[in-house]
């Protein structure tokens, strides 16, 4: 039995022994790698991937020769099957990548991380195969993301079982994979805190901040600084004082406990840069809110879990996600033929000289997504799904398969002072044809008109490809003040990164400068509903302010979906089932 090895290189094993010189051209092995990942690949696609510059007949001949040599070399006429669609016979050759993907699908994360020995096809480059190079890079990113998700799951499971040394091991491996991630750094710091190794946690924080500054020119992450300060302020503390049973709260999540009760309320693990619930003392000794004391402990478990997971729910529900969104861990397949009336708005690229303007490009992306989501009959990919492609140049086939959409809107934004330049294009994921494109050079004050024009043009272009009518309901200017609007976009930018205090600060200022800005109040309500270790407010105060903001938004605009959604979640968190 042969085994194809695709992680950290490209090689072949036979009966468990690695063949240092498999005797097959590297391009032929690369064909096997494509088949191992995708299962079934058309001849035309293989020709395009590996012989893009050859004529059709020459490419066809080269492919036939490569397949023939593979069958002969591995002495298996049935190694490959199919005439128009080529498949790899798993009875003759297995692969590590197929086993990895199956382990992820089966949630066997310990097996998955054992299989993943390094980046997919690491160091493999084939001259004259631009298509293959792009394909390999895209799958390299996807598989690495699945590997990181598996490590994160293993770390969480270890923490929940009080196996803190094991959790440190998994977080360290994740941190080595992505040393620039503040989320991975904070999680490792917390795990080290569990073990009592405060010095290592503080050293990690300093090294992370230095890395961000030296390699990326970024300012220190305030979440990491705050976490380090919380660790530093505790002084020399014995290891056992970091254990959950010696505290009134869990390090994983704020647990509202009654000082007169011995029962603890479990939470969920860390999420995002805000490191939800890493409460080194904020809630210790604080009484349980009175409106929760009357409820049973089983209900408390539910409510705290809902509170901690509010942001995730907003991503899935409030951002108009749909059933076709990809599971970030399993990578389950999507429908092969997407609905023609479907579109994904990929994150617009920030081309401004000032990189701090990324909030503006992200904001335009979100606003257009939200605008299109109000069109009856049009399926719009959710924000979370679309943002997995941020910062990369994905293949249209990959987008079509993962998001199950027939169209993709791509764009870039350059903002300099009051000058605005936006490039957009609508592309078919089926054939790569450009259906519509435009360049807008306007004053920043015209951003609302530009967003409306883009939405209308997208609807018109898609309308030409479908048999039923879709109609744009119109665009409502959220606020007449562009500066207030930018405050709102900055607030959303930080909210989506779970930097809640910054989000609240910008959204509060937006509502103060325009008391009729309903969407800013709705976003503020959402921000107050997300628990964070970096807020001076008690959970009860946050809950109250969130309800007040949501009700204010609804007084201004009774039909605002975001406000209804926020108020509903806040009422459920407060066990106010009748909403009064």
Coordinates of C-alpha atoms in Angstrom, one line a residue:
X1 CA 0.0 0.0 0.0
X2 CA 1.3 3.4 -1.0
X3 CA 0.7 6.6 1.0
X4 CA 1.0 10.1 -0.4
X5 CA 2.6 12.6 2.1
X6 CA 1.6 16.2 1.4
X7 CA 2.3 17.9 4.8
X8 CA 5.6 19.6 5.1
X9 CA 6.6 18.6 1.5
X10 CA 5.6 16.0 -1.0
X11 CA 6.7 12.4 -0.8
X12 CA 5.5 8.8 -0.9
X13 CA 5.6 5.9 1.6
X14 CA 5.3 2.2 0.8
X15 CA 4.2 -0.1 3.6
X16 CA 5.2 2.6 6.2
X17 CA 8.7 3.2 4.7
X18 CA 9.4 6.6 3.1
X19 CA 10.7 6.4 -0.5
X20 CA 13.4 9.1 -0.6
X21 CA 13.5 8.8 -4.4
X22 CA 10.0 7.8 -5.6
X23 CA 11.2 7.9 -9.2
X24 CA 8.3 10.0 -10.4
X25 CA 8.4 13.5 -11.7
X26 CA 7.4 16.1 -9.1
X27 CA 4.6 17.4 -11.3
X28 CA 3.1 13.9 -11.4
X29 CA 3.1 13.7 -7.6
X30 CA 1.5 17.1 -7.5
X31 CA -1.3 15.7 -9.7
X32 CA -1.8 13.0 -7.0
X33 CA -1.9 15.7 -4.4
X34 CA -4.7 17.6 -6.2
X35 CA -6.7 14.3 -6.5
X36 CA -6.1 13.5 -2.9
X37 CA -7.6 16.8 -1.8
X38 CA -10.5 17.1 -4.2
X39 CA -11.4 13.5 -4.8
X40 CA -12.5 14.0 -8.4
X41 CA -11.0 16.4 -10.9
X42 CA -11.8 17.0 -14.5
X43 CA -9.1 16.6 -17.2
X44 CA -9.7 20.1 -18.3
X45 CA -9.0 21.5 -14.8
X46 CA -5.8 19.4 -14.4
X47 CA -4.6 20.7 -17.8
X48 CA -5.3 24.3 -16.7
X49 CA -3.5 23.8 -13.4
X50 CA -0.4 22.2 -14.7
X51 CA 0.0 23.2 -18.4
X52 CA -1.6 26.6 -18.5
X53 CA 0.6 27.9 -21.3
X54 CA 0.4 24.9 -23.6
X55 CA -2.1 24.5 -26.4
X56 CA -5.1 22.2 -25.8
X57 CA -3.7 19.3 -27.7
X58 CA -0.3 19.5 -26.2
X59 CA -1.7 19.9 -22.7
X60 CA -3.9 16.9 -23.3
X61 CA -1.0 14.8 -24.4
X62 CA 1.1 15.9 -21.4
X63 CA -1.6 14.9 -19.0
X64 CA -2.2 11.5 -20.6
X65 CA 1.6 10.8 -20.4
X66 CA 1.7 11.8 -16.8
X67 CA -1.2 9.6 -15.8
X68 CA 0.3 6.7 -17.8
X69 CA 3.7 7.1 -16.0
X70 CA 2.0 7.1 -12.6
X71 CA 0.1 3.9 -13.3
X72 CA 3.2 2.2 -14.6
X73 CA 5.5 3.4 -11.8
X74 CA 3.3 2.3 -9.0
X75 CA 2.4 -0.9 -10.9
X76 CA -1.3 -0.4 -10.5
X77 CA -3.4 0.0 -13.7
X78 CA -6.4 1.0 -11.5
X79 CA -4.4 3.6 -9.5
X80 CA -6.4 6.2 -11.3
X81 CA -9.9 5.8 -12.6
X82 CA -12.4 7.8 -14.7
X83 CA -12.3 9.2 -18.3
X84 CA -13.5 12.8 -18.0
X85 CA -13.3 13.0 -14.2
X86 CA -10.0 11.5 -12.7
X87 CA -10.1 9.9 -9.3
X88 CA -7.4 8.4 -7.0
X89 CA -8.1 4.8 -6.0
X90 CA -7.9 4.8 -2.2
X91 CA -7.5 1.0 -2.3
X92 CA -4.1 1.6 -4.0
X93 CA -2.9 4.8 -2.5
X94 CA -4.0 6.7 0.6
X95 CA -3.0 10.2 1.7
X96 CA -2.3 12.1 4.8
X97 CA -4.4 15.0 3.7
X98 CA -7.5 12.8 3.1
X99 CA -7.0 11.3 6.6
X100 CA -6.6 14.8 8.1
X101 CA -9.8 16.1 6.5
X102 CA -11.7 13.0 7.7
X103 CA -10.4 13.5 11.2
X104 CA -11.5 17.1 11.2
X105 CA -15.0 16.1 9.9
X106 CA -15.2 13.4 12.6
X107 CA -14.1 15.9 15.3
X108 CA -11.1 13.7 16.1
X109 CA -8.8 16.7 16.7
X110 CA -6.0 14.8 18.5
X111 CA -5.7 12.6 15.4
X112 CA -5.8 15.6 13.1
X113 CA -3.0 17.5 14.8
X114 CA -0.9 14.3 14.8
X115 CA -1.3 14.0 11.0
X116 CA -0.5 17.6 10.3
X117 CA 3.3 17.7 10.4
X118 CA 3.8 21.0 8.6
X119 CA 2.3 23.3 6.0
X120 CA 0.6 21.7 3.0
X121 CA 3.0 21.1 0.1
X122 CA 5.6 23.1 2.0
X123 CA 8.5 24.2 -0.3
X124 CA 6.9 22.7 -3.4
X125 CA 7.1 25.0 -6.4
X126 CA 6.6 24.0 -10.1
X127 CA 7.8 26.4 -12.8
X128 CA 5.1 27.4 -15.3
X129 CA 2.2 26.3 -13.2
X130 CA 0.6 29.5 -12.0
X131 CA -2.8 27.8 -11.5
X132 CA -1.3 25.0 -9.4
X133 CA 0.7 27.5 -7.3
X134 CA -2.5 29.4 -6.5
X135 CA -4.4 26.2 -5.8
X136 CA -1.7 25.0 -3.4
X137 CA -1.5 28.3 -1.6
X138 CA -5.3 28.5 -1.1
X139 CA -5.5 25.0 0.3
X140 CA -2.4 25.6 2.4
X141 CA -4.3 28.4 4.1
X142 CA -7.5 26.4 4.5
X143 CA -5.7 23.4 6.0
X144 CA -3.7 25.5 8.3
X145 CA -6.8 27.2 9.6
X146 CA -8.4 23.8 10.2
X147 CA -5.3 22.7 12.1
X148 CA -5.4 25.8 14.2
X149 CA -9.1 25.2 15.0
X150 CA -8.3 21.6 16.0
X151 CA -5.5 22.9 18.4
X152 CA -7.9 25.4 19.9
X153 CA -10.5 22.8 20.5
X154 CA -8.0 20.5 22.2
X155 CA -6.8 23.3 24.4
X156 CA -10.3 24.2 25.5
X157 CA -11.1 20.6 26.2
X158 CA -8.0 20.3 28.4
X159 CA -8.9 23.4 30.4
X160 CA -12.4 22.2 30.9
X161 CA -10.9 19.0 32.4
X162 CA -8.5 21.0 34.6
X163 CA -5.5 19.6 32.6
X164 CA -3.7 22.9 32.5
X165 CA -0.2 21.6 31.6
X166 CA -1.8 19.9 28.6
X167 CA -3.7 23.1 27.7
X168 CA -0.3 25.0 27.7
X169 CA 1.1 22.4 25.3
X170 CA -1.7 22.9 22.8
X171 CA -1.7 26.7 23.1
X172 CA 2.0 26.8 22.6
X173 CA 1.7 24.8 19.4
X174 CA -1.0 27.2 18.2
X175 CA 1.1 30.2 19.2
X176 CA 4.0 28.8 17.2
X177 CA 1.8 28.5 14.2
X178 CA 0.5 32.1 14.4
X179 CA 2.9 34.2 16.7
X180 CA 1.3 37.4 15.6
X181 CA -2.2 36.4 16.9
X182 CA -3.1 38.3 20.0
X183 CA -5.8 35.8 20.6
X184 CA -3.4 32.9 20.7
X185 CA -1.0 34.9 22.8
X186 CA -3.6 35.8 25.4
X187 CA -4.9 32.2 25.6
X188 CA -1.4 30.9 26.2
X189 CA -0.9 33.6 28.9
X190 CA -4.1 32.5 30.6
X191 CA -3.1 28.8 30.5
X192 CA 0.3 29.7 31.9
X193 CA -1.5 31.5 34.7
X194 CA -3.5 28.4 35.5
X195 CA -0.2 26.6 36.1
X196 CA 1.2 29.4 38.2
X197 CA 4.0 30.3 35.7
X198 CA 3.4 34.0 35.9
X199 CA 6.9 34.9 34.8
X200 CA 6.5 32.9 31.5
X201 CA 3.2 34.6 30.8
X202 CA 4.6 38.1 31.3
X203 CA 7.7 37.3 29.2
X204 CA 5.3 36.0 26.5
X205 CA 3.4 39.3 26.6
X206 CA 6.5 41.4 26.2
X207 CA 7.9 39.3 23.3
X208 CA 4.5 39.4 21.5
X209 CA 4.3 43.2 21.8
X210 CA 7.9 43.5 20.6
X211 CA 7.2 41.2 17.6
X212 CA 4.2 43.3 16.6
X213 CA 6.2 46.5 16.7
X214 CA 9.4 45.2 15.0
X215 CA 7.8 43.0 12.3
X216 CA 4.5 44.8 11.6
X217 CA 5.0 48.3 12.9
X218 CA 1.8 47.9 15.0
X219 CA 1.1 49.4 18.3
X220 CA 0.9 47.2 21.4
X221 CA -2.4 45.3 21.7
X222 CA -4.2 46.9 24.7
X223 CA -5.8 43.5 25.5
X224 CA -2.4 41.9 26.0
X225 CA -1.2 44.9 28.1
X226 CA -4.2 44.7 30.3
X227 CA -3.9 41.0 30.8
X228 CA -0.2 41.3 31.7
X229 CA -1.0 44.1 34.2
X230 CA -3.6 41.9 35.8
X231 CA -1.1 39.1 36.2
X232 CA 1.7 41.5 37.4
X233 CA -0.5 43.1 40.0
X234 CA -1.1 39.8 41.8
X235 CA 2.5 39.6 43.0
X236 CA 4.0 36.3 44.0
X237 CA 1.0 34.0 44.2
X238 CA 1.2 30.3 44.8
X239 CA 0.1 28.1 42.0
X240 CA -3.1 26.8 43.8
X241 CA -4.5 30.4 43.9
X242 CA -4.9 30.2 40.1
X243 CA -7.1 27.1 40.4
X244 CA -10.8 27.7 39.9
X245 CA -11.8 26.0 43.1
X246 CA -9.9 28.6 45.1
X247 CA -11.7 31.5 43.4
X248 CA -15.2 32.9 43.3
X249 CA -15.1 32.9 39.5
X250 CA -13.7 30.8 36.8
X251 CA -10.7 32.0 34.8
X252 CA -12.5 30.9 31.7
X253 CA -15.5 33.1 32.1
X254 CA -17.2 35.4 34.6
X255 CA -19.2 33.2 36.9
X256 CA -21.9 35.1 38.9
X257 CA -21.7 33.5 42.3
X258 CA -23.6 34.1 45.5
X259 CA -21.1 34.5 48.4
X260 CA -23.5 32.4 50.5
X261 CA -23.6 29.6 48.0
X262 CA -20.9 27.0 47.1
X263 CA -22.3 26.4 43.6
X264 CA -20.3 27.7 40.6
X265 CA -21.6 28.6 37.2
X266 CA -19.5 27.2 34.4
X267 CA -18.7 29.4 31.4
X268 CA -17.2 29.1 28.0
X269 CA -13.6 29.4 26.9
X270 CA -11.8 32.5 25.6
X271 CA -12.9 34.1 22.4
X272 CA -11.3 36.8 20.4
X273 CA -8.7 39.4 21.3
X274 CA -10.9 40.6 24.2
X275 CA -10.3 37.3 26.0
X276 CA -13.9 37.0 27.2
X277 CA -14.2 36.5 30.9
X278 CA -10.6 36.5 32.0
X279 CA -11.6 38.2 35.2
X280 CA -8.6 38.5 37.5
X281 CA -10.6 40.0 40.3
X282 CA -13.3 42.2 38.6
X283 CA -16.1 40.1 39.8
X284 CA -14.6 38.4 42.8
X285 CA -16.7 38.9 45.9
X286 CA -19.5 40.6 43.9
X287 CA -23.0 39.4 44.6
X288 CA -25.1 37.6 42.1
X289 CA -27.5 40.1 40.4
X290 CA -30.9 40.0 42.1
X291 CA -32.8 39.2 39.0
X292 CA -30.7 36.0 38.7
X293 CA -30.9 34.9 42.3
X294 CA -34.5 33.7 41.9
X295 CA -33.7 31.3 39.1
X296 CA -32.5 27.7 39.2
X297 CA -28.8 26.9 38.8
X298 CA -29.6 25.0 35.6
X299 CA -31.1 28.2 34.1
X300 CA -28.0 30.2 35.3
X301 CA -25.8 27.8 33.3
X302 CA -27.8 28.5 30.2
X303 CA -27.9 32.3 30.7
X304 CA -24.2 32.7 31.3
X305 CA -23.4 30.5 28.3
X306 CA -25.8 32.7 26.2
X307 CA -24.2 35.8 27.5
X308 CA -20.7 34.6 26.7
X309 CA -21.8 33.4 23.3
X310 CA -23.8 36.5 22.2
X311 CA -21.1 37.7 19.8
X312 CA -20.9 34.3 18.1
X313 CA -24.7 34.3 17.7
X314 CA -24.7 37.8 16.2
X315 CA -22.2 36.6 13.7
X316 CA -24.4 33.7 12.7
X317 CA -27.8 35.4 12.9
X318 CA -27.5 39.1 12.9
X319 CA -25.0 39.2 10.1
X320 CA -27.4 37.4 7.8
X321 CA -25.5 34.1 7.6
X322 CA -27.2 31.3 5.8
X323 CA -27.3 27.5 5.9
X324 CA -24.5 27.2 3.3
X325 CA -21.9 28.9 5.5
X326 CA -18.8 26.7 6.0
X327 CA -18.2 25.1 9.3
X328 CA -14.7 26.4 10.1
X329 CA -13.6 23.2 11.7
X330 CA -15.2 20.4 9.6
X331 CA -14.9 22.0 6.1
X332 CA -18.0 20.2 5.0
X333 CA -18.9 20.5 1.3
X334 CA -21.4 22.9 -0.1
X335 CA -23.9 22.5 -2.8
X336 CA -22.2 22.2 -6.2
X337 CA -24.7 24.4 -8.1
X338 CA -25.4 27.7 -6.2
X339 CA -28.5 29.7 -6.7
X340 CA -28.1 32.3 -9.5
X341 CA -29.6 34.9 -7.3
X342 CA -26.7 34.8 -4.8
X343 CA -23.7 37.0 -4.0
X344 CA -20.9 37.3 -1.6
X345 CA -19.3 40.7 -0.8
X346 CA -15.6 40.0 -0.2
X347 CA -13.8 42.4 2.2
X348 CA -12.8 45.5 0.3
X349 CA -9.0 46.1 0.2
X350 CA -7.7 49.2 2.0
X351 CA -5.4 51.0 -0.4
X352 CA -5.1 54.1 1.7
X353 CA -1.7 55.4 2.7
X354 CA -3.0 55.4 6.2
X355 CA -3.5 51.8 7.3
X356 CA -5.7 53.0 10.1
X357 CA -8.4 53.6 7.4
X358 CA -9.1 49.8 7.3
X359 CA -12.2 50.5 9.4
X360 CA -13.5 52.5 6.5
X361 CA -13.0 49.7 3.9
X362 CA -14.4 47.1 6.2
X363 CA -17.4 49.4 7.0
X364 CA -18.2 49.8 3.3
X365 CA -18.1 46.0 2.9
X366 CA -20.5 45.5 5.8
X367 CA -22.8 48.3 4.7
X368 CA -23.2 46.9 1.1
X369 CA -23.7 43.4 2.6
X370 CA -26.4 44.7 4.9
X371 CA -28.0 46.7 2.1
X372 CA -28.2 43.7 -0.3
X373 CA -29.5 41.4 2.5
X374 CA -32.7 43.5 2.5
X375 CA -33.4 42.5 -1.1
X376 CA -36.2 39.9 -1.2
X377 CA -35.2 36.8 -3.3
X378 CA -31.4 37.5 -3.1
X379 CA -29.2 35.2 -1.1
X380 CA -26.3 37.0 0.4
X381 CA -23.4 35.2 2.1
X382 CA -22.9 36.1 5.7
X383 CA -20.1 38.4 7.0
X384 CA -18.3 35.6 8.8
X385 CA -18.2 33.4 5.7
X386 CA -17.0 36.2 3.4
X387 CA -14.4 37.5 5.8
X388 CA -12.5 34.1 5.8
X389 CA -11.1 35.4 2.5
X390 CA -9.8 38.7 3.9
X391 CA -6.2 39.4 2.9
X392 CA -5.9 36.5 0.4
X393 CA -6.5 36.1 -3.3
X394 CA -8.8 33.1 -3.4
X395 CA -9.7 31.0 -6.4
X396 CA -13.2 31.6 -7.7
X397 CA -13.8 27.8 -7.6
X398 CA -13.0 27.8 -3.9
X399 CA -15.4 30.7 -3.2
X400 CA -18.2 29.0 -5.2
X401 CA -17.7 25.7 -3.4
X402 CA -17.4 27.2 0.1
X403 CA -20.0 30.0 0.0
X404 CA -22.3 28.5 -2.6
X405 CA -22.7 31.7 -4.4
X406 CA -22.9 32.5 -8.2
X407 CA -21.5 36.0 -7.9
X408 CA -18.7 37.8 -6.0
X409 CA -18.3 41.5 -5.4
X410 CA -14.7 42.6 -5.0
X411 CA -13.5 46.1 -4.3
X412 CA -10.8 48.4 -3.0
X413 CA -11.0 51.7 -1.2
X414 CA -8.5 54.6 -1.2
X415 CA -9.3 57.4 1.2
X416 CA -7.1 60.5 1.5
X417 CA -8.6 63.4 3.5
X418 CA -12.0 64.1 2.0
X419 CA -11.1 62.3 -1.3
X420 CA -12.5 58.9 -1.9
X421 CA -11.7 56.4 -4.7
X422 CA -13.6 53.1 -4.8
X423 CA -13.1 50.4 -7.4
X424 CA -15.7 47.6 -7.6
X425 CA -16.3 44.6 -9.9
X426 CA -19.0 41.9 -9.9
X427 CA -17.7 38.5 -11.1
X428 CA -19.4 35.2 -12.0
X429 CA -18.0 32.3 -9.9
X430 CA -19.0 30.0 -12.7
X431 CA -16.8 31.2 -15.5
X432 CA -14.9 34.2 -14.1
X433 CA -16.5 36.7 -16.4
X434 CA -16.8 40.3 -15.2
X435 CA -20.5 41.2 -15.2
X436 CA -20.0 44.8 -14.0
X437 CA -17.3 47.1 -12.8
X438 CA -17.1 50.8 -11.9
X439 CA -14.7 53.3 -10.4
X440 CA -16.1 56.0 -8.1
X441 CA -14.0 59.2 -7.4
X442 CA -16.0 61.2 -5.0
X443 CA -15.9 63.3 -1.9
X444 CA -16.2 61.3 1.3
X445 CA -19.5 63.0 2.0
X446 CA -20.9 61.2 -1.0
X447 CA -20.3 57.7 0.5
X448 CA -24.0 57.0 1.0
X449 CA -24.8 57.7 -2.6
X450 CA -21.9 55.5 -3.7
X451 CA -23.1 52.6 -1.5
X452 CA -26.6 53.0 -2.9
X453 CA -25.4 53.1 -6.5
X454 CA -23.2 50.0 -6.0
X455 CA -26.1 48.1 -4.5
X456 CA -28.5 49.0 -7.4
X457 CA -25.9 48.1 -10.1
X458 CA -25.4 44.7 -8.5
X459 CA -29.1 44.0 -8.4
X460 CA -29.4 45.1 -12.1
X461 CA -26.6 42.8 -13.2
X462 CA -27.9 39.8 -11.3
X463 CA -31.4 40.5 -12.6
X464 CA -30.2 39.9 -16.1
X465 CA -29.3 36.3 -15.2
X466 CA -32.5 35.2 -13.4
X467 CA -36.1 34.6 -14.4
X468 CA -37.8 36.3 -11.5
X469 CA -37.8 39.9 -10.3
X470 CA -35.7 41.2 -7.5
X471 CA -36.1 44.8 -6.4
X472 CA -33.8 47.1 -4.4
X473 CA -35.9 48.5 -1.5
X474 CA -33.9 51.7 -1.4
X475 CA -31.2 53.1 0.8
X476 CA -31.8 55.2 3.9
X477 CA -29.0 57.6 4.9
X478 CA -28.2 56.6 8.5
X479 CA -26.9 60.0 9.6
X480 CA -26.3 63.3 7.8
X481 CA -22.9 63.8 9.4
X482 CA -20.1 61.9 7.7
X483 CA -17.8 62.3 10.8
X484 CA -20.4 60.7 13.0
X485 CA -20.8 58.0 10.4
X486 CA -17.0 57.3 10.6
X487 CA -17.3 57.1 14.4
X488 CA -20.0 54.5 13.8
X489 CA -17.8 52.5 11.4
X490 CA -14.9 52.6 13.8
X491 CA -17.2 51.3 16.5
X492 CA -18.3 48.4 14.3
X493 CA -14.6 47.7 13.4
X494 CA -13.6 47.2 17.0
X495 CA -16.8 45.4 17.8
X496 CA -16.1 42.8 15.1
X497 CA -12.7 42.3 16.7
X498 CA -14.2 41.9 20.2
X499 CA -12.4 45.0 21.4
X500 CA -15.5 46.0 23.2
X501 CA -14.4 49.0 25.2
X502 CA -13.1 50.8 22.1
X503 CA -16.3 49.9 20.3
X504 CA -18.4 51.4 23.0
X505 CA -16.3 54.5 23.2
X506 CA -16.8 55.3 19.5
X507 CA -20.5 54.3 19.4
X508 CA -21.3 56.4 22.5
X509 CA -19.6 59.4 20.8
X510 CA -21.6 58.8 17.6
X511 CA -24.9 58.7 19.5
X512 CA -24.0 61.8 21.5
X513 CA -23.2 63.8 18.3
X514 CA -26.3 62.6 16.5
X515 CA -29.0 61.6 19.0
X516 CA -31.2 60.4 16.1
X517 CA -28.7 57.9 14.8
X518 CA -30.7 54.7 15.3
X519 CA -28.2 52.2 13.9
X520 CA -25.5 53.5 16.2
X521 CA -27.8 52.9 19.2
X522 CA -28.5 49.4 18.0
X523 CA -24.7 48.7 17.6
X524 CA -24.2 50.1 21.1
X525 CA -26.8 47.7 22.5
X526 CA -25.0 44.8 20.8
X527 CA -21.6 45.9 22.3
X528 CA -23.1 46.1 25.8
X529 CA -24.4 42.6 25.5
X530 CA -20.9 41.1 25.0
X531 CA -19.1 40.1 28.2
X532 CA -15.5 41.3 28.5
X533 CA -12.8 41.3 31.1
X534 CA -11.8 44.8 30.1
X535 CA -14.9 46.7 31.2
X536 CA -15.3 48.7 34.4
X537 CA -19.0 48.1 34.3
X538 CA -20.7 45.2 36.2
X539 CA -22.6 42.7 34.1
X540 CA -25.9 44.2 35.5
X541 CA -24.9 47.8 34.5
X542 CA -23.9 46.6 31.0
X543 CA -27.2 44.8 30.6
X544 CA -29.1 47.8 31.7
X545 CA -27.3 50.2 29.3
X546 CA -27.7 47.7 26.5
X547 CA -31.5 47.5 27.0
X548 CA -31.7 51.3 27.1
X549 CA -29.7 51.7 23.9
X550 CA -31.8 49.1 22.1
X551 CA -35.1 50.8 23.2
X552 CA -33.7 54.2 22.1
X553 CA -32.9 52.8 18.7
X554 CA -36.5 51.4 18.3
X555 CA -38.0 54.7 19.4
X556 CA -36.2 56.4 16.5
X557 CA -36.7 53.5 14.0
X558 CA -39.3 51.0 15.1
X559 CA -38.5 48.7 12.1
X560 CA -34.7 48.5 12.6
X561 CA -33.8 44.8 12.6
X562 CA -30.5 45.1 14.5
X563 CA -32.3 46.9 17.4
X564 CA -35.0 44.2 17.7
X565 CA -32.3 41.5 17.6
X566 CA -30.2 43.2 20.2
X567 CA -33.2 43.9 22.5
X568 CA -34.4 40.3 22.2
X569 CA -31.0 38.9 23.2
X570 CA -30.7 41.3 26.1
X571 CA -34.2 40.5 27.4
X572 CA -33.3 36.8 27.2
X573 CA -30.1 37.3 29.1
X574 CA -32.1 39.0 31.8
X575 CA -34.7 36.3 31.9
X576 CA -37.3 38.8 30.8
X577 CA -39.2 36.4 28.6
X578 CA -42.2 38.6 28.0
X579 CA -40.0 41.6 26.9
X580 CA -41.6 44.1 29.3

